[in-house]
Structure formats: structure tokens, C-alpha cells
Short mmCIF file of N, CA and C in Angstrom, two decimals:
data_model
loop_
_atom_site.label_atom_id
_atom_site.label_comp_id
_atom_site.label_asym_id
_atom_site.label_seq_id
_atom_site.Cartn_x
_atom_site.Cartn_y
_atom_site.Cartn_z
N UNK A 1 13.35 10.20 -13.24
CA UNK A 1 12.09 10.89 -13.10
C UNK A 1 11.48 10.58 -11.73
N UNK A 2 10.94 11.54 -11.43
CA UNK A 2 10.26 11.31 -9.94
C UNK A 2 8.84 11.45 -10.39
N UNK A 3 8.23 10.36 -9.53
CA UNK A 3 6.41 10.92 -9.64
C UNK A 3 6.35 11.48 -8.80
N UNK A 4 4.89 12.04 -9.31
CA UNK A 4 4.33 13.37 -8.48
C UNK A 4 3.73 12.53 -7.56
N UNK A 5 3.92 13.25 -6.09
CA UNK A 5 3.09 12.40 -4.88
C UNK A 5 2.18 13.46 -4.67
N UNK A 6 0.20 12.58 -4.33
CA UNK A 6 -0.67 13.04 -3.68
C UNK A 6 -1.10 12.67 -2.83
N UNK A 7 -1.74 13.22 -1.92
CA UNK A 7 -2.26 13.00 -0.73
C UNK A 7 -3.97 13.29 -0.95
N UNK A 8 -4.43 12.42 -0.39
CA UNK A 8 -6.68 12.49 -0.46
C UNK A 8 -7.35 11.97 0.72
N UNK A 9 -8.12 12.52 0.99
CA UNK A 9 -8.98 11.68 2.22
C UNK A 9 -10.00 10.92 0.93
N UNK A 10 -10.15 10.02 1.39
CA UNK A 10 -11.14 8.80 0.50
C UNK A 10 -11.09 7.59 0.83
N UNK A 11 -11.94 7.06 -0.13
CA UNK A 11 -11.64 5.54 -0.51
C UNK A 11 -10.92 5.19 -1.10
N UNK A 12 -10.59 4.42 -0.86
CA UNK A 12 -9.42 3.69 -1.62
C UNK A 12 -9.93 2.90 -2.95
N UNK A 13 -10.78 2.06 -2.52
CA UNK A 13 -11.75 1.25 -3.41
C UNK A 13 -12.68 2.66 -4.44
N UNK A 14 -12.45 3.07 -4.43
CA UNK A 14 -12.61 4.34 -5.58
C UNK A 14 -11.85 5.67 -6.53
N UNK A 15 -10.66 5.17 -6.14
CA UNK A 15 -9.96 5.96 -6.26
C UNK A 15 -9.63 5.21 -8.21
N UNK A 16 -9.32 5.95 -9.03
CA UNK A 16 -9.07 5.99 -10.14
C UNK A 16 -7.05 5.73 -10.04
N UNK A 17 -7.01 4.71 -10.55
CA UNK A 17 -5.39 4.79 -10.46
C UNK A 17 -4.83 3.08 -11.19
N UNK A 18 -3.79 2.83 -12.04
CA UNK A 18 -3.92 1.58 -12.45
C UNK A 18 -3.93 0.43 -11.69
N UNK A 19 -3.40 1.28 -10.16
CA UNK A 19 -3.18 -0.08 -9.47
C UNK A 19 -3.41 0.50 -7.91
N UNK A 20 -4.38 -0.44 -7.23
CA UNK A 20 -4.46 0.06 -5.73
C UNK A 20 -3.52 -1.24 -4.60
N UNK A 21 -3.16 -0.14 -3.67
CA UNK A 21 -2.34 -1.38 -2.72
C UNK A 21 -3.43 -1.62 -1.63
N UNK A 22 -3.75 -3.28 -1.38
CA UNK A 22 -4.08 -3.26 -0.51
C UNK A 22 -3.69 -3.62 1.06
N UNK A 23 -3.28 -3.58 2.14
CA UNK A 23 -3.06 -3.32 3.32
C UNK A 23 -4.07 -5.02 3.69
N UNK A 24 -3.23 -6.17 3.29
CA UNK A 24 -3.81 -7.27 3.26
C UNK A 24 -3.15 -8.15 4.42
N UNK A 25 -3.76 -8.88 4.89
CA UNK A 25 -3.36 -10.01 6.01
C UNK A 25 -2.50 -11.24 5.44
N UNK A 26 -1.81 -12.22 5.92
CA UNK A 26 -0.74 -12.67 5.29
C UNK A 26 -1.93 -14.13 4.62
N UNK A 27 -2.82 -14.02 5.20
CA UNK A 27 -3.90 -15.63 4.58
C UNK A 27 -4.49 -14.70 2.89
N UNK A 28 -3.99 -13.58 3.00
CA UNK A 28 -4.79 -13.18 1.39
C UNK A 28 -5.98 -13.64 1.32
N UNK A 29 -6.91 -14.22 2.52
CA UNK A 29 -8.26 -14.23 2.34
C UNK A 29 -9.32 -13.13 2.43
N UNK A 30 -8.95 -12.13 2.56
CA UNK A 30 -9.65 -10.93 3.09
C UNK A 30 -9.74 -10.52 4.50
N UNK A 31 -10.20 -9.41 5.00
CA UNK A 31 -10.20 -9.28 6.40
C UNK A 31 -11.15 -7.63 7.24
N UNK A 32 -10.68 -7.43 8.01
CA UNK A 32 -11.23 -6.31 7.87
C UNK A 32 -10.72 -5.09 7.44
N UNK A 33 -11.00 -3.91 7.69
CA UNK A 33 -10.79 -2.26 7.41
C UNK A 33 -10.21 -2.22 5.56
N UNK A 34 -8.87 -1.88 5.49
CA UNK A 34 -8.94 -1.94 3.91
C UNK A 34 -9.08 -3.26 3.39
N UNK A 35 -8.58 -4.17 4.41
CA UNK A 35 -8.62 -5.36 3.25
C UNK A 35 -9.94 -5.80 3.13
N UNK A 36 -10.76 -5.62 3.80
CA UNK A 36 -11.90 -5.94 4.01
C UNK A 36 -12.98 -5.20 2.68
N UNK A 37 -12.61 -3.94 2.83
CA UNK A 37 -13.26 -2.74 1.82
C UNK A 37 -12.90 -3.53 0.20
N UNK A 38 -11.51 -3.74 -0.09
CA UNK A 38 -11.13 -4.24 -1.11
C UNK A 38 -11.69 -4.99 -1.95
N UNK A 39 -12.00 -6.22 -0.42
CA UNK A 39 -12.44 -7.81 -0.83
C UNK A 39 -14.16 -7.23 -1.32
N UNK A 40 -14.45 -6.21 -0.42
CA UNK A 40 -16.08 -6.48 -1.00
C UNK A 40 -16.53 -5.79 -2.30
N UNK A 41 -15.51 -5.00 -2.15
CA UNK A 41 -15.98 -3.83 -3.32
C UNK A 41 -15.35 -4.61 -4.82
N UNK A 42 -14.55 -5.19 -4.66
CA UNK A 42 -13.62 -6.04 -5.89
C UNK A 42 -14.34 -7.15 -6.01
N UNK A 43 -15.32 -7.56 -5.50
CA UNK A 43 -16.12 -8.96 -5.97
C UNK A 43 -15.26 -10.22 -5.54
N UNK A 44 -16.02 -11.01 -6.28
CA UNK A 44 -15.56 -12.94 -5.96
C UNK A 44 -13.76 -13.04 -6.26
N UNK A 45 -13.97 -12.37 -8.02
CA UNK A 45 -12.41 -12.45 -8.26
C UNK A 45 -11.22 -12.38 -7.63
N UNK A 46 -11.38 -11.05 -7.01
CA UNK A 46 -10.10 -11.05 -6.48
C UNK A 46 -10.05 -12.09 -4.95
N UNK A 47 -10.93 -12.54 -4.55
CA UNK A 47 -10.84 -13.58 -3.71
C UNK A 47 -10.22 -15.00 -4.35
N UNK A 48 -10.87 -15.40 -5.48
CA UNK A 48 -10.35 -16.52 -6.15
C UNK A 48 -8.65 -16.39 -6.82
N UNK A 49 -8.86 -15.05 -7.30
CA UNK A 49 -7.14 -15.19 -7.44
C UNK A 49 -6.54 -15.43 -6.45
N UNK A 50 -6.52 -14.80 -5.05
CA UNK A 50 -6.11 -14.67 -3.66
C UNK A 50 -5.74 -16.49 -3.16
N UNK A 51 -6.61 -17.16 -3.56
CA UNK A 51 -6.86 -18.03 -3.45
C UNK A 51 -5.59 -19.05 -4.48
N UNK A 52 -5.78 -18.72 -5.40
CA UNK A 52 -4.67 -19.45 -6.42
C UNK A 52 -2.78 -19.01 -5.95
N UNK A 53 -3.01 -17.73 -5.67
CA UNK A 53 -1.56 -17.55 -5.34
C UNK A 53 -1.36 -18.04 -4.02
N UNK A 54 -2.43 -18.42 -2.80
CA UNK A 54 -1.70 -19.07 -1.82
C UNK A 54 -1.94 -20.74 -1.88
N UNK A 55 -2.39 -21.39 -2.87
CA UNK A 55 -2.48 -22.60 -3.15
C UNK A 55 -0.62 -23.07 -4.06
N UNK A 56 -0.25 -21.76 -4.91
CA UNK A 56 0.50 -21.78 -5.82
C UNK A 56 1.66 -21.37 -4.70
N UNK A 57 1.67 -20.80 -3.52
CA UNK A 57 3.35 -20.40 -3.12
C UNK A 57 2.67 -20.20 -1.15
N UNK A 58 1.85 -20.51 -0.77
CA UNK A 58 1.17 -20.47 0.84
C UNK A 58 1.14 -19.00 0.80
N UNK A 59 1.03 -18.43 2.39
CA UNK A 59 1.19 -17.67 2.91
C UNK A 59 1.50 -16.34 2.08
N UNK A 60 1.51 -15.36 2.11
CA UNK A 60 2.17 -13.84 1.83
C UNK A 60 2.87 -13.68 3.20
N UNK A 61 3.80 -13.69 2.88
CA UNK A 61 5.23 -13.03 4.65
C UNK A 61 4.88 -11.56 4.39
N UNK A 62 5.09 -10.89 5.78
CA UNK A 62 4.95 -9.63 5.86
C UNK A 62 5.99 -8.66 5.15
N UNK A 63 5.63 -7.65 4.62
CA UNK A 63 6.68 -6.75 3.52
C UNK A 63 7.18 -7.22 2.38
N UNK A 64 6.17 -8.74 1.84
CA UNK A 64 6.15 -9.23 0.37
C UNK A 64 4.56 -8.29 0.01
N UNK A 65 4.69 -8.43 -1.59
CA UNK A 65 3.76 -8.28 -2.38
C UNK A 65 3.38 -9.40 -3.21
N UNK A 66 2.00 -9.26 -3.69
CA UNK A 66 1.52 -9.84 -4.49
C UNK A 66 0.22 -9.39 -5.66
N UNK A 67 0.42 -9.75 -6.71
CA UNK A 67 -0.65 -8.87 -7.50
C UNK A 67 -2.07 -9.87 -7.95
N UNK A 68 -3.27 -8.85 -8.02
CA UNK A 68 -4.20 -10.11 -8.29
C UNK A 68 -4.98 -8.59 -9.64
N UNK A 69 -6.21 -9.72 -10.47
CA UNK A 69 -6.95 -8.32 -11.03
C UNK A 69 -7.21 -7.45 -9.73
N UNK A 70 -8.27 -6.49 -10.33
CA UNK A 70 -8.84 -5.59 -9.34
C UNK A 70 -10.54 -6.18 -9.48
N UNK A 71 -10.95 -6.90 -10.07
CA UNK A 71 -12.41 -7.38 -10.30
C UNK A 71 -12.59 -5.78 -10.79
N UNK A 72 -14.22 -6.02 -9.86
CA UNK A 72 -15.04 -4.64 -10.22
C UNK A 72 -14.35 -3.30 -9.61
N UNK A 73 -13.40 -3.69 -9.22
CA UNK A 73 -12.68 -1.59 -8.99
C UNK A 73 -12.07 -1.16 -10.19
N UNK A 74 -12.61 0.01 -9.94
CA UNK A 74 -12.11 1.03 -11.26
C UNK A 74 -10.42 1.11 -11.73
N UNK A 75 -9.72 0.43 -10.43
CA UNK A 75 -8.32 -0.34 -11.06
C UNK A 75 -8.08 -1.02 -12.17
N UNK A 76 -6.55 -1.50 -12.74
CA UNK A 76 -6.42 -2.70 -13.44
C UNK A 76 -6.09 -3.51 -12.61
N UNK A 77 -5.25 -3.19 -11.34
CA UNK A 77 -4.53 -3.98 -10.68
C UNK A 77 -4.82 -4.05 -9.12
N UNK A 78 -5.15 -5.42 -8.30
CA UNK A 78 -4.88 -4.64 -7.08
C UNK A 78 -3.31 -5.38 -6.02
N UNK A 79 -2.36 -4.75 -5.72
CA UNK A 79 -0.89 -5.09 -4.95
C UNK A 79 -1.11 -5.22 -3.71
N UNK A 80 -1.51 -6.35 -3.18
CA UNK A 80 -1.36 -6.84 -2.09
C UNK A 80 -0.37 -7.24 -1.26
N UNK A 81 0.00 -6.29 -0.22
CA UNK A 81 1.28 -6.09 0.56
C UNK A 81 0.85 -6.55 2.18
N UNK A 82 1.64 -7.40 2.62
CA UNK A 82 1.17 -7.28 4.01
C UNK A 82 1.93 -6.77 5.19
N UNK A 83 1.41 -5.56 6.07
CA UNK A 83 2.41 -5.21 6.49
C UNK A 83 2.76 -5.49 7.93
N UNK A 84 3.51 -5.09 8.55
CA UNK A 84 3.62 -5.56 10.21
C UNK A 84 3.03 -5.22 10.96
N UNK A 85 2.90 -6.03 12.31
CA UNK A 85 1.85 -5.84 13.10
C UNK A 85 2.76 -4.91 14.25
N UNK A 86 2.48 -3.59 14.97
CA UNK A 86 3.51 -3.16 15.84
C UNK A 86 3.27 -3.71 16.85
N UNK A 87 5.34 -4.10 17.63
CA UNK A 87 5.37 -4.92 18.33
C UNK A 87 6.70 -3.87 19.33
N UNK A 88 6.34 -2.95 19.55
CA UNK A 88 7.69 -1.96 19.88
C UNK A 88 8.79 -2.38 19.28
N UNK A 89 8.95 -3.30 18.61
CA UNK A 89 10.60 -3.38 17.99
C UNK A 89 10.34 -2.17 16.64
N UNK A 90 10.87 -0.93 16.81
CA UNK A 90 11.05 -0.26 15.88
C UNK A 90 11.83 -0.88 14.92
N UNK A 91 12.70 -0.70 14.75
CA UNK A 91 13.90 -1.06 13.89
C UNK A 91 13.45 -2.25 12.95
N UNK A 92 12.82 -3.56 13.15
CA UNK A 92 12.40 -4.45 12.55
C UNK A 92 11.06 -4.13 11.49
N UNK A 93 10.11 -3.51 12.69
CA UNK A 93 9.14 -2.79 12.34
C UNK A 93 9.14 -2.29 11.17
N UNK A 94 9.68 -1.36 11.30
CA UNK A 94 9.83 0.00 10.15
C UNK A 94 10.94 -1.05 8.93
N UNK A 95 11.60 -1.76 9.15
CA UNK A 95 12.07 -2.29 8.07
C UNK A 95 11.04 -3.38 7.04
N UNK A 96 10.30 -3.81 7.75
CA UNK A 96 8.89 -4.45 7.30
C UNK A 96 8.67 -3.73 6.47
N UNK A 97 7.87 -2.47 6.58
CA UNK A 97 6.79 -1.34 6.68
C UNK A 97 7.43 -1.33 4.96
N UNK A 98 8.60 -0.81 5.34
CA UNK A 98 9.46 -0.05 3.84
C UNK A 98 9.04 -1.03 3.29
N UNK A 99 9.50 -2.25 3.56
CA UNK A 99 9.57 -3.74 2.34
C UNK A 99 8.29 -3.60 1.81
N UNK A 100 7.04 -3.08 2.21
CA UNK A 100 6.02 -3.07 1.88
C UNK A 100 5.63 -2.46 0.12
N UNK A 101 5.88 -0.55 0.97
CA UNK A 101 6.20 -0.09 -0.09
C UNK A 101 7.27 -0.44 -0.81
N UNK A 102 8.09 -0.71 -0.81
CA UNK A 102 9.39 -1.14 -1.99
C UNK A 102 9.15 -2.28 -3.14
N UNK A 103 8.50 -3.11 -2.12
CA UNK A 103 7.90 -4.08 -3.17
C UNK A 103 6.66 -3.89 -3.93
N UNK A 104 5.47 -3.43 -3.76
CA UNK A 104 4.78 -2.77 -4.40
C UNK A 104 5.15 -1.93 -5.29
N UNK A 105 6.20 -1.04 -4.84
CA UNK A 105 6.54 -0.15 -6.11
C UNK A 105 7.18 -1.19 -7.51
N UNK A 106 8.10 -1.64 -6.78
CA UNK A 106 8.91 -3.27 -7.66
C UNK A 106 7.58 -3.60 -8.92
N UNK A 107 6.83 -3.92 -7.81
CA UNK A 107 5.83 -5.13 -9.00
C UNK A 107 4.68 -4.51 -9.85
N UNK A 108 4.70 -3.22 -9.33
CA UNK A 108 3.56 -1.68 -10.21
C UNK A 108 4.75 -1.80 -11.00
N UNK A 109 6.02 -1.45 -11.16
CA UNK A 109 6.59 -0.95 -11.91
C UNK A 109 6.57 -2.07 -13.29
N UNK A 110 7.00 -3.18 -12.71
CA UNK A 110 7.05 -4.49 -13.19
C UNK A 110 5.44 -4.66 -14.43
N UNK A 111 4.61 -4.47 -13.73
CA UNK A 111 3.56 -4.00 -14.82
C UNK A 111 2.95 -3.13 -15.54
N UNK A 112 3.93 -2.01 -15.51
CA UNK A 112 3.79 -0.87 -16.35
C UNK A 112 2.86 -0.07 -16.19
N UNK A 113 2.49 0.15 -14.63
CA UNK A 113 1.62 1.11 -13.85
C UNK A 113 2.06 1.93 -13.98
N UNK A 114 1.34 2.78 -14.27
CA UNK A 114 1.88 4.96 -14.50
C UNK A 114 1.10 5.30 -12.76
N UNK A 115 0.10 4.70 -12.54
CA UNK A 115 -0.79 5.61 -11.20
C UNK A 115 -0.83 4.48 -10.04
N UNK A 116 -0.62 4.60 -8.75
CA UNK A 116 -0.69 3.85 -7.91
C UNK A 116 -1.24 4.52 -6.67
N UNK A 117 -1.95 3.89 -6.33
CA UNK A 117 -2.57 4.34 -4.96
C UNK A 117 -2.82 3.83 -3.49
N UNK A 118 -1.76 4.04 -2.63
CA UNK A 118 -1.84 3.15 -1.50
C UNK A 118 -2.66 3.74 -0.28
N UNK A 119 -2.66 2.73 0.38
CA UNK A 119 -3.60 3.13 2.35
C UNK A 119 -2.42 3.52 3.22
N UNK A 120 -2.61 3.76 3.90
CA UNK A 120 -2.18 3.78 5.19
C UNK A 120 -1.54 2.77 5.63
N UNK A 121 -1.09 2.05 5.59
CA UNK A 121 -0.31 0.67 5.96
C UNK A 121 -0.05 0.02 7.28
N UNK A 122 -0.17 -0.93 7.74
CA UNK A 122 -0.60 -0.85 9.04
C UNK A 122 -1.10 -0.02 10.40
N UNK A 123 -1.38 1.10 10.07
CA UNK A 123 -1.85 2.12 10.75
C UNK A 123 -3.20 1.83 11.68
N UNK A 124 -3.74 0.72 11.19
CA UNK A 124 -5.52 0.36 11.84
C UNK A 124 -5.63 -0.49 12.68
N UNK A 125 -5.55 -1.52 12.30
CA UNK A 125 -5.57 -3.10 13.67
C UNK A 125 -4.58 -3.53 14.26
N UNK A 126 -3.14 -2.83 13.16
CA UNK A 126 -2.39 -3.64 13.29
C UNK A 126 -1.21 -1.95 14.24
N UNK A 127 -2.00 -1.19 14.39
CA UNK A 127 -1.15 -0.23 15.67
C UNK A 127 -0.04 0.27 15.37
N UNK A 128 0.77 0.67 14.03
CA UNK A 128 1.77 0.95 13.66
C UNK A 128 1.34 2.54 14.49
N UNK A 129 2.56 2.54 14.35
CA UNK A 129 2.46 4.65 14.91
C UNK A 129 2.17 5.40 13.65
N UNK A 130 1.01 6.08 13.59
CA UNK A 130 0.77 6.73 12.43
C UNK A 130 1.84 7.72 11.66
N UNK A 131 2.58 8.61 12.50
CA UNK A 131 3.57 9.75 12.38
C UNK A 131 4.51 9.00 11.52
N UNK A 132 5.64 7.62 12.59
CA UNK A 132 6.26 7.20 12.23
C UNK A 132 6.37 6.07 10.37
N UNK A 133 4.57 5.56 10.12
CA UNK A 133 4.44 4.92 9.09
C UNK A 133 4.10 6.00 7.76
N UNK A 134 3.57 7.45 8.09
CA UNK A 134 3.87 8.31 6.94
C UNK A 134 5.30 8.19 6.47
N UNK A 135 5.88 8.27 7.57
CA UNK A 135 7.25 8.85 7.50
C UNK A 135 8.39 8.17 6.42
N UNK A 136 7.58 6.65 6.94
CA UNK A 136 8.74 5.50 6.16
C UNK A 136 7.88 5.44 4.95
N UNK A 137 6.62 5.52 4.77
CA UNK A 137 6.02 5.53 3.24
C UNK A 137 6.59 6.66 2.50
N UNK A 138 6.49 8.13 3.07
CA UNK A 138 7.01 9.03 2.30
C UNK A 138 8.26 8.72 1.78
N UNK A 139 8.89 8.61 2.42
CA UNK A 139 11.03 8.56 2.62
C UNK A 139 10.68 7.40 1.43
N UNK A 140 9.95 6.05 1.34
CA UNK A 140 10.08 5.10 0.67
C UNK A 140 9.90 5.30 -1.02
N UNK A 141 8.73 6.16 -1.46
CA UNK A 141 8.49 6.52 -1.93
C UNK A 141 8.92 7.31 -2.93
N UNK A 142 9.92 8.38 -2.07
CA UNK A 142 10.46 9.42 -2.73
C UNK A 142 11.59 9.16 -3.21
N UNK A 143 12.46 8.03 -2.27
CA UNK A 143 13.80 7.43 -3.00
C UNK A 143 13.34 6.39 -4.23
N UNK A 144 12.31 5.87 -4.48
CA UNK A 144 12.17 5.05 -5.44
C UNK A 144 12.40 5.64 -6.75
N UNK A 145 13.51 4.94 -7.60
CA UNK A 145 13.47 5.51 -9.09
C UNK A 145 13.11 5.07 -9.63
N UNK A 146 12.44 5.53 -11.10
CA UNK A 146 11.41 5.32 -11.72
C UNK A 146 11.39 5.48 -12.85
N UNK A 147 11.26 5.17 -13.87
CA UNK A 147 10.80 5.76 -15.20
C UNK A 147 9.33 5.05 -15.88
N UNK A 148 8.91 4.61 -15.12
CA UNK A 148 7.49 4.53 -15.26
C UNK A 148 6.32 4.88 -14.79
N UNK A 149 6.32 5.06 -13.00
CA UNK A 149 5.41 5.45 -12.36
C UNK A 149 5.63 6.84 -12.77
N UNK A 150 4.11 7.66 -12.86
CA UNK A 150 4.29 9.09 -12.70
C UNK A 150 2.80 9.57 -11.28
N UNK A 151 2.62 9.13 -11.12
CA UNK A 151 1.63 9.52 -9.79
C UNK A 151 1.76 8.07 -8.83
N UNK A 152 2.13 9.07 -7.66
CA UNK A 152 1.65 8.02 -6.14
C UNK A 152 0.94 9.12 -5.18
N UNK A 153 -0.62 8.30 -5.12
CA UNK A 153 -1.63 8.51 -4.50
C UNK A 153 -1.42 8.20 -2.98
N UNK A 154 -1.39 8.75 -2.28
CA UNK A 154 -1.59 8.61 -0.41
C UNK A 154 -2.97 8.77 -0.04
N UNK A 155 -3.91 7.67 -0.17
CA UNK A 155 -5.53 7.90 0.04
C UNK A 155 -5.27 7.13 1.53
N UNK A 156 -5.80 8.55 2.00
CA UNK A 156 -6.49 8.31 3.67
C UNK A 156 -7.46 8.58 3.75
N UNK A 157 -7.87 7.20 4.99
CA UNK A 157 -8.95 6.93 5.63
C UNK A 157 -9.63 8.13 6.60
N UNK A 158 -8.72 8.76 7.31
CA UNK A 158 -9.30 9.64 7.83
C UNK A 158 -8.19 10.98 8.11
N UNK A 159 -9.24 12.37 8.77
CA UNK A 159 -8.21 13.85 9.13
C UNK A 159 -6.86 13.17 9.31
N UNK A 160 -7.00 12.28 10.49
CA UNK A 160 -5.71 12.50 11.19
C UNK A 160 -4.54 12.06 10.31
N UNK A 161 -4.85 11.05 9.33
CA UNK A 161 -3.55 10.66 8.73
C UNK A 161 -3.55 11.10 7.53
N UNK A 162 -4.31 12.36 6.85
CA UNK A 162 -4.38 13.24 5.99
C UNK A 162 -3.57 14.37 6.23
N UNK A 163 -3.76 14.48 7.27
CA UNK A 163 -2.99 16.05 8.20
C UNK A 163 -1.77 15.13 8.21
N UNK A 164 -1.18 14.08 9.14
CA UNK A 164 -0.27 14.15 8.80
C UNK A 164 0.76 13.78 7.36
N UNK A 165 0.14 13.11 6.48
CA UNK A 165 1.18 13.39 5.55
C UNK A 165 0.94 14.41 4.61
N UNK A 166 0.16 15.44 4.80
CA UNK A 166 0.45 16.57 3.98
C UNK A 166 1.45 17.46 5.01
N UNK A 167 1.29 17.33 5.93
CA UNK A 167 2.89 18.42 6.61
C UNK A 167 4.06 17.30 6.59
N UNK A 168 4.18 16.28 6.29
CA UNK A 168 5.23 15.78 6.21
C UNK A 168 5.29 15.91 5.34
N UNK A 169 4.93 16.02 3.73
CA UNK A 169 5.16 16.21 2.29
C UNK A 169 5.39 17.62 2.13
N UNK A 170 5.17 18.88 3.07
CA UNK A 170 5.61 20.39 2.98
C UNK A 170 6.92 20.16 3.41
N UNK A 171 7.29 19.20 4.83
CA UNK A 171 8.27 19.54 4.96
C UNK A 171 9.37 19.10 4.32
N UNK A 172 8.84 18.62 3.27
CA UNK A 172 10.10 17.38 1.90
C UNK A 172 10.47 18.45 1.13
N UNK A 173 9.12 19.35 0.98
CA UNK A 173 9.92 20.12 -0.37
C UNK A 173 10.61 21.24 -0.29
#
């Protein structure tokens, strides 16, 4: 079974879905743009869990996941992925990026998430090429098999990375 993929300009921190990814820094302390939005809108909790899983295993490495509640977001779950910072090494890069989504999908699946809803993934501070990080989320996405997920949400922050993955999702089908 394949889920159905959508694309939204929004929030993320509002979006209705069992589980939101957040676009988190490797200290899982919070930070700015999504992770930042996450940390405030999700309350104390998901800071204190954040807190237990890097007391319980350090660090989050880039293109691991990790799951905490969602506190006060309309989530159950929120998948904290951290992704790479661009450094012109494509090739490494973009192999990050995927690990991102791949593992997130892994550990939604792992908890019997039907709806998932991710950001943009390094696309903001961290300078990924926007074109190129649709590209590897879509492709990531669409090869994932499944018999549990049935919706993956693409909530963007803004036009530009709305526009592009809805013409990259015309040109899939």
C-alpha cells in the first residue's frame, strides 16, 4: 500500500496528524524556526522528554530519529530527526537528508501512525538547496513500504517550498 502524499502551506505545530516530524538540532534542546515553533507550542514536556533521551543515549547524530509525546499539539507523537547542515558535499548531504526521512518513517511506522506530517528539512538555517531536499523527501517517501501509514503530510513554511513540491509531486504521477 502506498500513502496518499499531501502538500499545505501551514504550521506544522497545527496540523492534525498522529505524528509531526520535527526538523530538530542534534542537543534535542530546542532551537529556532521549526524546532523552535515545536518546543513552544508543545510545552515543558516535550522538552523534559528531550531531555531524558539525551541523558539516556547523548546527542541525536544527524539522519537519526527520535520520538518524544507531542505535549499540547494536537499530535500523539512528535519524531525528532536531525538533519544536515549543507556543506557542498552533495552526495553525503543528501544521504543524511534521506536517513532523515527513512527513519522517521521506521519509527511512525513502529508506532502505528496512520498520519504523519513533516517540514521542510533542513531547508532554513541549515541551507540545504530547497529543489534538491523536496526531491530526496519526495523520492524517500514514495519508495517507503507500508502497510500502516496511509497519509504523508508535506507542511510548508512558505510559497516557495509549496510551489516546489507540488510540481515535483505532478511530475511523479
Amino acid at each position: 500500500m502506498k500513502p496518499v502524499i499531501e502538500v499545505l502551506k501551514g504550521d506544522l505545530t497545527k496540523v492534525q496528524a498522529d505524528a509531526i516530524v520535527n526538523a530538530a538540532n542534534s542537543s534535542l534542546l530546542g532551537g529556532g524556526g521549526v524546532d523552535g515553533a515545536i518546543h513552544r507550542a508543545g510545552g515543558k514536556q516535550i522538552l523534559d522528554e528531550c531531555i531524558e533521551i539525551r541523558n539516556r543515549q547523548g546527542k541525536c547524530k544527524t539522519g537519526e530519529a527520535v520520538v518524544t509525546s507531542a505535549g499540547n499539539l494536537p499530535a500523539k507523537y512528535v519524531i525528532h530527526t536531525v538533519g544536515p547542515v549543507w556543506n557542498n558535499n552533495e552526495e553525503k548531504s543528501s544521504t543524511l537528508l534521506a536517513n532523515c526521512y527513512i527513519n522517521s518513517l521506521k519509527l511512525a511506522e513502529s508506532l502505528d501512525v496512520k498520519t504523519i506530517a513533516f517540514p521542510n528539512i533542513s531547508t532554513g538555517i541549515y541551507h540545504f538547496p530547497k529543489e534538491l531536499a523536496a526531491k530526496i523527501a519526495i523520492q524517500e517517501v514514495q519508495k517507503f513500504n507500508t502497510e500502516k501509514i496511509e497519509k504523508i503530510i508535506f507542511v510548508c513554511f512558505d510559497e516557495e517550498n509549496e510551489t516546489i513540491y507540488d510540481k515535483l509531486l505532478k511530475e511523479k504521477q
